[in-house]
Short mmCIF file of C-alpha atoms and ligand atoms in Angstrom, two decimals:
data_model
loop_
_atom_site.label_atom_id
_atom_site.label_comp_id
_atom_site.label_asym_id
_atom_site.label_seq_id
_atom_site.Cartn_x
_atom_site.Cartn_y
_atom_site.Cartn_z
CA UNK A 22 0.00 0.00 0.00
CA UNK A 23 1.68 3.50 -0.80
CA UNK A 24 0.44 6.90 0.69
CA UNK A 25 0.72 8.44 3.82
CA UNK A 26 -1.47 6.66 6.89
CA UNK A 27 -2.44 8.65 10.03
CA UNK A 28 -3.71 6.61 12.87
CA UNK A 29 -3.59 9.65 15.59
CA UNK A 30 -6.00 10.03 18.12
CA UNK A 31 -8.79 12.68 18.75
CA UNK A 32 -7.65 15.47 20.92
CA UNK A 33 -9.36 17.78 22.69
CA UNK A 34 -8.86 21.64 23.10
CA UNK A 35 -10.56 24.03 25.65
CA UNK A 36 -10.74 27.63 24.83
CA UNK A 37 -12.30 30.68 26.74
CA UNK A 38 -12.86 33.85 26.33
CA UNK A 39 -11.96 36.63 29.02
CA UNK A 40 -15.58 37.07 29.91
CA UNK A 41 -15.99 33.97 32.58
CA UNK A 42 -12.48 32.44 32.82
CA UNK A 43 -13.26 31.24 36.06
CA UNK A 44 -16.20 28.94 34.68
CA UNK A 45 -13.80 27.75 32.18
CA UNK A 46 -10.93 26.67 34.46
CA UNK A 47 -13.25 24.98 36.84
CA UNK A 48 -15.09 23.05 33.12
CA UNK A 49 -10.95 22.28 32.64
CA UNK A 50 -10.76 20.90 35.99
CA UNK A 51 -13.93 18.46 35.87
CA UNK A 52 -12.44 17.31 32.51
CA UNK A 53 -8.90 16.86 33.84
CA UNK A 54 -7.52 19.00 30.94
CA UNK A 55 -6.07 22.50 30.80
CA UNK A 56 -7.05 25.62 28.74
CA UNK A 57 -4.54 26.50 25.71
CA UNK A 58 -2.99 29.41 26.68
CA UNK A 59 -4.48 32.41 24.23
CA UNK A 60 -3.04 35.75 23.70
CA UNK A 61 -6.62 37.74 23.67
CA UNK A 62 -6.49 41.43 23.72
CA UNK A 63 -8.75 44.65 23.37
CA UNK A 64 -6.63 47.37 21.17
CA UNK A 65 -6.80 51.34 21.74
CA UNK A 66 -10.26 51.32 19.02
CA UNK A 67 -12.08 48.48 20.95
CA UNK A 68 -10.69 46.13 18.12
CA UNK A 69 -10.03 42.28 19.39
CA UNK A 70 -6.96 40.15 18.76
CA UNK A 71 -6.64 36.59 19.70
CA UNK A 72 -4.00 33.87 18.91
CA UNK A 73 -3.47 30.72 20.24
CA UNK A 74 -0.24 29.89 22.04
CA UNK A 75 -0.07 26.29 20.45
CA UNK A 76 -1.05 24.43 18.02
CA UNK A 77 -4.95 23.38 17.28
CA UNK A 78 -4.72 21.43 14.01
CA UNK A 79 -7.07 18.30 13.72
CA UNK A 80 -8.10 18.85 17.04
CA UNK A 81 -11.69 18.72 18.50
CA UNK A 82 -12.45 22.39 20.15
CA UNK A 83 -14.50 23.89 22.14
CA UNK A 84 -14.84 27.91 22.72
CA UNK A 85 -16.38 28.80 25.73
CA UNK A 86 -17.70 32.33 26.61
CA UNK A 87 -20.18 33.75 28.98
CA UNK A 88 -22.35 36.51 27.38
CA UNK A 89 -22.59 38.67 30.10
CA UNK A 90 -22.09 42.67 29.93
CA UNK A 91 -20.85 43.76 27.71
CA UNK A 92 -22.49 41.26 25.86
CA UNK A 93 -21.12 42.63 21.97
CA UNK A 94 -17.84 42.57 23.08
CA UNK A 95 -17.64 38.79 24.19
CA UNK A 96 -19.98 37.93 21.12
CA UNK A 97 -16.98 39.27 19.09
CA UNK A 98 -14.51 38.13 20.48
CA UNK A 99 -15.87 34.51 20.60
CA UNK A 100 -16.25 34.57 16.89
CA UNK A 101 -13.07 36.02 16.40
CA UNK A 102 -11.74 32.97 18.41
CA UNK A 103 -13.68 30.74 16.06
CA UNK A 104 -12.49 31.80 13.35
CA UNK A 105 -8.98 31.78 14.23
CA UNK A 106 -9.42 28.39 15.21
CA UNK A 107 -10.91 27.73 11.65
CA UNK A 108 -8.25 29.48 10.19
CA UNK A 109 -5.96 27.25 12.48
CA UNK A 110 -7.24 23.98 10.87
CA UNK A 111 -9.10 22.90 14.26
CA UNK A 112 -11.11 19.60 13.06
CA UNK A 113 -14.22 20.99 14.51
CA UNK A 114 -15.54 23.65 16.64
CA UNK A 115 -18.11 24.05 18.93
CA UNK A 116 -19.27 27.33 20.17
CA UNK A 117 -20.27 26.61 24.45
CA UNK A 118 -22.22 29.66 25.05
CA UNK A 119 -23.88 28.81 28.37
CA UNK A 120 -26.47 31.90 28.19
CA UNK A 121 -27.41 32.28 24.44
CA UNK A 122 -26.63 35.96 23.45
CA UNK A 123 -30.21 37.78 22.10
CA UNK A 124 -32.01 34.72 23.16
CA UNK A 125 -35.47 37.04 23.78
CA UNK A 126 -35.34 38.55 20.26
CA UNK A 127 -36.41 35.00 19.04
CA UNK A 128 -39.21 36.42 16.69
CA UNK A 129 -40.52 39.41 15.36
CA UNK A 130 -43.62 40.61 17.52
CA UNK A 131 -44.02 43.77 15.78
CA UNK A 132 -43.09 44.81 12.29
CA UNK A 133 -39.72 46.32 11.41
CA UNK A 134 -37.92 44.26 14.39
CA UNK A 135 -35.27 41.90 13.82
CA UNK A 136 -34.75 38.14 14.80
CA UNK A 137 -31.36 38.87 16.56
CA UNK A 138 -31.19 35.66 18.32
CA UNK A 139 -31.40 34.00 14.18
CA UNK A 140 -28.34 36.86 13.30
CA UNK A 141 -26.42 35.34 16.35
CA UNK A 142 -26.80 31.80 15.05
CA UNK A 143 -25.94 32.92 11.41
CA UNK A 144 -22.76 34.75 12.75
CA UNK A 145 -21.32 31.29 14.64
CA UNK A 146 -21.81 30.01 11.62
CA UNK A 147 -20.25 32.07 9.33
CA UNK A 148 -17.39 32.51 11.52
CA UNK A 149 -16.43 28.69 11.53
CA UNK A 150 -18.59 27.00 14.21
CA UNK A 151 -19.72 23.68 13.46
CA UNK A 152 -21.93 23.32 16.95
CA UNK A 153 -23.22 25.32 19.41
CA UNK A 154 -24.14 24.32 22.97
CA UNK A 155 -25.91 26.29 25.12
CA UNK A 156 -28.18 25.50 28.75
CA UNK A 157 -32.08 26.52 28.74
CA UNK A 158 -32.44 28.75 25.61
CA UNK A 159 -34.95 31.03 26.76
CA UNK A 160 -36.85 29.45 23.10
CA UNK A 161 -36.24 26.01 22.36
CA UNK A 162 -36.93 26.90 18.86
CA UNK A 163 -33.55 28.72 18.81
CA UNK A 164 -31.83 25.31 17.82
CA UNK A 165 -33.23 25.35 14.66
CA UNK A 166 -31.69 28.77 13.95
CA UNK A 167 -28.40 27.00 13.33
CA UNK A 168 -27.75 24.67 10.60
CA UNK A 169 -26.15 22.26 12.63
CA UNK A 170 -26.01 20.11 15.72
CA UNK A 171 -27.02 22.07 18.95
CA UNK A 172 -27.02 20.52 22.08
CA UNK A 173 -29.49 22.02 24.53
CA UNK A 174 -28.56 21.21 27.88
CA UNK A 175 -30.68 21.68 30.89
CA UNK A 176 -29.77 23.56 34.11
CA UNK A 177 -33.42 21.72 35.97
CA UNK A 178 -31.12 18.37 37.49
CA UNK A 179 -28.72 20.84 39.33
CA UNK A 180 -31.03 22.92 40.50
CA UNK A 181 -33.46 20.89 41.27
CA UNK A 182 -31.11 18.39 43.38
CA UNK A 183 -30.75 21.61 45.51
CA UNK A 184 -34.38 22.51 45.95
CA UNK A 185 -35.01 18.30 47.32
CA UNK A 186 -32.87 18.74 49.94
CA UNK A 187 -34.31 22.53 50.95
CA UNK A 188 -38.09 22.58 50.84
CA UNK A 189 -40.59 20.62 52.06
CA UNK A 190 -42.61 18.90 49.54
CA UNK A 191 -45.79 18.60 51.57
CA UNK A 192 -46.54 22.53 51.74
CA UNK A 193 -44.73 23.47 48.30
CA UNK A 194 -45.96 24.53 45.14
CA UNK A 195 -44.36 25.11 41.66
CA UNK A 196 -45.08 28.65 39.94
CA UNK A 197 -44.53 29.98 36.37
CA UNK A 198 -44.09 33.10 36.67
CA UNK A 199 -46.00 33.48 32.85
CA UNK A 200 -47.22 31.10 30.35
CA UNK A 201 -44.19 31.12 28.34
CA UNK A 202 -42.83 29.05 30.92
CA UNK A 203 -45.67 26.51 31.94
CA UNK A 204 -44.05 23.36 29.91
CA UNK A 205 -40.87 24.09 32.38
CA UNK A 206 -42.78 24.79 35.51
CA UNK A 207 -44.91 21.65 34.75
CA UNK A 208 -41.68 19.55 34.51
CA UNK A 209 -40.80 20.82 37.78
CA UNK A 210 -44.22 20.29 39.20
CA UNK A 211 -44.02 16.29 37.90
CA UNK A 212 -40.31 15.91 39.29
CA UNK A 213 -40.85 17.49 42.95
CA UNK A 214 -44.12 15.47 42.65
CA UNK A 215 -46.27 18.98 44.33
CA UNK A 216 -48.76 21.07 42.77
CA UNK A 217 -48.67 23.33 39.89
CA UNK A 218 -49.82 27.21 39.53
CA UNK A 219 -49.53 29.51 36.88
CA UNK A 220 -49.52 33.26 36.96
CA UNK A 221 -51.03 35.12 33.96
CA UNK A 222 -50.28 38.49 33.74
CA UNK A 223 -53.09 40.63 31.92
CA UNK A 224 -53.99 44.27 30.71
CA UNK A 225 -56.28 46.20 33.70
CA UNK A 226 -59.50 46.74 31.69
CA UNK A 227 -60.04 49.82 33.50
CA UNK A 228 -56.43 51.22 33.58
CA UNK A 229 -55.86 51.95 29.80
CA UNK A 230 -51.98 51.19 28.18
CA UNK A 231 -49.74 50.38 31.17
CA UNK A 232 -51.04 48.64 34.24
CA UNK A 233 -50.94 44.99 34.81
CA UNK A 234 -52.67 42.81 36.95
CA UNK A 235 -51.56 39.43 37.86
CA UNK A 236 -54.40 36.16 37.67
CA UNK A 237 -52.80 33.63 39.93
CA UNK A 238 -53.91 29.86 38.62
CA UNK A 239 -53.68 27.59 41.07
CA UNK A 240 -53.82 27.27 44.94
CA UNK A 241 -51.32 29.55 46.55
CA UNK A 242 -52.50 30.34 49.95
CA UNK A 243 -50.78 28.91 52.83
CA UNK A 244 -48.18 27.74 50.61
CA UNK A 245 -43.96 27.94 49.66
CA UNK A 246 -43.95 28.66 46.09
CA UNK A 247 -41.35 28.09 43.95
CA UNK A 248 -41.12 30.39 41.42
CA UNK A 249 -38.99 29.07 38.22
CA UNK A 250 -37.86 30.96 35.27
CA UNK A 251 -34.90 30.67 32.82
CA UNK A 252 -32.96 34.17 33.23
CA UNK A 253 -33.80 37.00 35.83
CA UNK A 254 -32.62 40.37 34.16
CA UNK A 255 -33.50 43.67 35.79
CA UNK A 256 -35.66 41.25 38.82
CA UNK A 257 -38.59 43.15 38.11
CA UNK A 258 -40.57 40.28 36.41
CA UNK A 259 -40.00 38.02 39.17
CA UNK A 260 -40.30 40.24 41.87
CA UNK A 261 -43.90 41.17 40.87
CA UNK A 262 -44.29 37.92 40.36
CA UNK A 263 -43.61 37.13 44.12
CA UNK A 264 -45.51 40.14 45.56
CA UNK A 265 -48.26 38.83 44.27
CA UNK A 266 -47.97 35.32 45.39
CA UNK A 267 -47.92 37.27 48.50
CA UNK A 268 -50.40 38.95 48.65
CA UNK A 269 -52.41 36.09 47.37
CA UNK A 270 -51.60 34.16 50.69
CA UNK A 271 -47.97 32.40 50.08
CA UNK A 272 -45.88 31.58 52.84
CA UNK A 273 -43.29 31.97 51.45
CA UNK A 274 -41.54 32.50 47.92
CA UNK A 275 -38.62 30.67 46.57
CA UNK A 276 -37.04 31.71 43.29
CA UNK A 277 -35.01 29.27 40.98
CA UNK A 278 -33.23 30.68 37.69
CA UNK A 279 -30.57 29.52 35.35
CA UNK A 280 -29.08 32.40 33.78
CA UNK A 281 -28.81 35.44 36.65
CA UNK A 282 -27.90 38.26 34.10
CA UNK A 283 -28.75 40.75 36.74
CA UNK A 284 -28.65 43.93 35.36
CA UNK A 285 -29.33 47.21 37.88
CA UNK A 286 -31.33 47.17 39.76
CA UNK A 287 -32.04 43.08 40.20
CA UNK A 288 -29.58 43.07 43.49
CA UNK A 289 -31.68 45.54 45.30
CA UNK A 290 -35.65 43.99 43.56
CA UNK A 291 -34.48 40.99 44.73
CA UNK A 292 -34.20 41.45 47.90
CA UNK A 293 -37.24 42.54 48.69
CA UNK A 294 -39.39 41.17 51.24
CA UNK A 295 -41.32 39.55 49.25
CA UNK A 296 -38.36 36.57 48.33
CA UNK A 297 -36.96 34.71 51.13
CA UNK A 298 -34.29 33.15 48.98
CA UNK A 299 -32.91 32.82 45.27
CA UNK A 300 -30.99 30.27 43.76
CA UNK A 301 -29.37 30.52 40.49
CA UNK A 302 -26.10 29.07 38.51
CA UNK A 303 -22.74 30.29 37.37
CA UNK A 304 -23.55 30.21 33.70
CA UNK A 305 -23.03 34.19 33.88
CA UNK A 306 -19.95 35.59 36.24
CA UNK A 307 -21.39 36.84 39.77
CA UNK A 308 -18.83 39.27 40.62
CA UNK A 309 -19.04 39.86 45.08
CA UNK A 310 -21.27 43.08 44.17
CA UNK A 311 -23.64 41.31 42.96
CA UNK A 312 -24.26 38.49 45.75
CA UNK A 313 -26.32 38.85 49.01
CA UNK A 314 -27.09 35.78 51.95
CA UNK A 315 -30.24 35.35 50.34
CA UNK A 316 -28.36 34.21 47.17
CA UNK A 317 -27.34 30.62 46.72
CA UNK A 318 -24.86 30.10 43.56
CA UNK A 319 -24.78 26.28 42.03
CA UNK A 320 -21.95 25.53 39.84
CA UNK A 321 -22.84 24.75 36.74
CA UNK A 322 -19.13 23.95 35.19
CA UNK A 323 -19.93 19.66 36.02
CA UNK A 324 -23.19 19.72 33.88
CA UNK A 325 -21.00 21.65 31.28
CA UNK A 326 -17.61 18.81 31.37
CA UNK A 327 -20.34 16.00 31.23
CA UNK A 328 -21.88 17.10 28.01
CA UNK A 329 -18.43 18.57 26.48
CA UNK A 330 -17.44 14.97 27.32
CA UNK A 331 -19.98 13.03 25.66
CA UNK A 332 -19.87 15.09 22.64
CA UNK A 333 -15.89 14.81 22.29
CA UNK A 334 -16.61 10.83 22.81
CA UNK A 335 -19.32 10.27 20.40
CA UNK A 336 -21.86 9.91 23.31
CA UNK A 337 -25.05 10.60 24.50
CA UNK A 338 -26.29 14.23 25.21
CA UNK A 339 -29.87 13.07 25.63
CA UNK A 340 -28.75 10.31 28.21
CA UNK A 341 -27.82 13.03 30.92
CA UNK A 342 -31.41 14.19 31.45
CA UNK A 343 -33.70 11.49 31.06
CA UNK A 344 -33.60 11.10 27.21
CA UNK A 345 -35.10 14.88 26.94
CA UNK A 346 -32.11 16.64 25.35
C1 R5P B 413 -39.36 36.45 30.18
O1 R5P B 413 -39.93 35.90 29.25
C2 R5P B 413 -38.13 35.88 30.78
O2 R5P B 413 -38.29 34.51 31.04
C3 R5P B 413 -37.73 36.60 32.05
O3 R5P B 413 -38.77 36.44 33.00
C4 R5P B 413 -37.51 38.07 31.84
O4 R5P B 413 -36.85 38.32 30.64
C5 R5P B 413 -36.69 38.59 32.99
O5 R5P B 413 -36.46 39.96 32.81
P1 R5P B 413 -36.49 40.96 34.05
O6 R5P B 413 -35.75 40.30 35.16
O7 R5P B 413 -35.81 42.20 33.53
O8 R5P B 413 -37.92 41.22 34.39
#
C-alpha cells in the first residue's frame, strides 16, 4: 500500500474567552484537561486580537464564553476565536455559550424588528462554528436557527437536586411566573411530585396602556412557592411575580433561575421582602457586588464537562437528562 497513513488520536482543546475564565478553568478541571494558553487582547479602538499559544490542528475544540455585559464585546470576540481556530485547521468547533446571546429577540412581535437571536446563530456560523451548545435557551426553537447540531442542555437536574434537599414537599408549590414558561414549571411540578400554579399576567380593563394585573392559577395560599424561570434580568418580572404570590396568601416564595444576568437594579428587587431566597447558577460571572445571603450560587461547570465529554466521545447528550435533550 503506498500513501501516507495517520492513525492519531482525537484530541481535545478548551478555549475561553476573558468574559468567565473562572467557569472555564473549573469546566478544565472536571475534565482533567487545561485551557490552551491564548493571547486575547482589546486594542486602543475596541478592536479584538486573539492567537493561540499552540497548536490546534485536527483537534476537536471547544470555545467557551459567557455573554454577560458587555455582551457585543464577548460575542466578538468569541467569533473572532472561532475563526482563528478555523483558520488554524481545528477539526471541529463548537461554540459553548452557556447563556445564548439575544435569546429574547427570538421572533418578530411587531413589524420592522429583527430576529437577533437568528443573526447570532448565522454569525457562529459564518465565523467557523460547526456546533453550538448552550443550557435553557430562553426558546427552544432557537436550535433550529443553526444549521447544525445544537445541544441544549438543561440547568433543571442541578437545580433541582438543591431545591429536594431545601423545601418541604408537603406545603410546596411550583409557579410559572408566565405562560411562556408553563411546559418548564410543569416539569418541575411532575419531578418534585407537588402542585402546579400559573400566573397570567393581563392588561387592567379599566387602567388603559400600562397597568398589569396578575391572575394567579392555582392554589397559593398557605403555601412555599417556587417560582422558576430561565434568566432574571433587571428582577422586576420576578419580583412582581412574588408580591403577588404574596399577597395572594404564600408563605413563602422561593425563586429558581438559570441564567442570573442581573442587570441594575435586580440586586436591590431581589431582595425585597417579598423573596426569602434565590438560587441561580454560574452560567453568567457573579462578581461579590452582585451576591447577598439570600443568594445561593450552584456551579454549573460539572453539567458543562459531562456534556463537552460526551460530545468529544461520540456519546449521549440526551442520556444526561432522562432522554429529553
Ligand atoms: C421572560 O420571558 C423571561 O423569562 C424573564 O422572565 C424576563 O426576561 C426577565 O427579565 P427581568 O428580570 O428584567 O424582568
Amino acid at each position: 500500500m503506498s500513501g501516507i497513513t495517520a492513525t492519531g488520536q482525537k484530541r481535545l482543546v478548551l478555549i475561553s474567552g476573558r468574559a468567565h475564565p473562572e467557569l472555564a478553568e473549573q469546566i478544565a478541571e472536571c475534565l482533567g484537561s487545561e485551557l490552551v494558553p491564548t493571547d486575547s487582547r482589546t486594542f486602543a479602538n475596541g478592536e479584538i486580537y486573539a492567537r493561540f499559544d499552540e497548536s490546534v490542528r485536527g483537534s476537536d475544540a471547544f470555545v467557551i464564553q459567557s455573554h454577560t455585559s458587555p455582551i457585543n464585546e464577548w460575542l466578538m470576540e468569541q467569533l473572532i476565536m472561532v475563526d482563528a481556530l478555523k483558520r488554524a485547521s481545528a477539526k471541529r468547533i463548537t461554540v459553548v455559550a452557556p447563556f445564548y446571546p439575544y435569546a429574547r429577540q427570538d421572533k418578530k412581535g411587531r413589524g420592522r424588528e429583527p430576529i437577533s437571536a437568528r443573526l447570532v446563530a448565522d454569525l457562529f456560523k459564518a465565523a467557523g462554528a460547526d456546533r453550538i451548545m448552550s443550557i435553557d435557551l430562553h426558546a427552544a426553537q432557537i436550535q433550529g436557527f443553526f444549521d447544525g447540531p445544537v445541544d441544549h442542555l438543561f440547568a433543571m437536574p442541578v437545580l433541582l437536586e438543591h431545591m429536594q434537599r431545601e423545601l418541604d414537599p408537603s406545603t410546596l408549590t411550583v409557579v410559572s411566573p408566565d405562560m411562556g414558561r408553563v411546559r418548564v414549571a410543569d416539569i418541575w411540578s411532575d419531578k418534585l411530585g407537588v402542585p402546579l400554579a400559573i400566573i397570567h399576567k393581563r392588561r387592567d380593563p379599566l387602567v388603559p396602556n400600562q397597568v398589569s394585573v396578575h391572575e394567579i392559577v392555582g392554589e397559593v395560599d398557605g403555601r412555599v412557592c417556587l417560582l422558576v424561570d430561565d434568566l432574571i434580568d433587571t428582577g422586576r418580572t420576578i419580583v412582581k411575580a412574588a408580591e403577588a404570590l404574596k399577597a395572594s396568601g404564600a408563605i413563602g416564595v422561593v425563586v429558581a433561575a438559570t441564567h442570573a444576568v442581573f442587570s441594575d437594579p435586580a440586586v436591590e428587587l431581589l431582595q425585597s421582602e417579598a423573596i426569602d431566597s434565590v438560587v441561580v447558577t454560574d452560567t453568567l460571572p457573579l462578581p461579590a457586588h452582585k451576591r447577598w445571603d439570600g443568594l445561593t450560587v450552584l456551579p454549573i461547570a460539572p453539567l458543562l464537562a459531562n456534556a463537552i465529554r460526551e460530545v468529544f466521545t461520540d456519546g449521549s447528550v440526551t442520556s444526561m437528562f432522562d432522554g429529553a435533550a
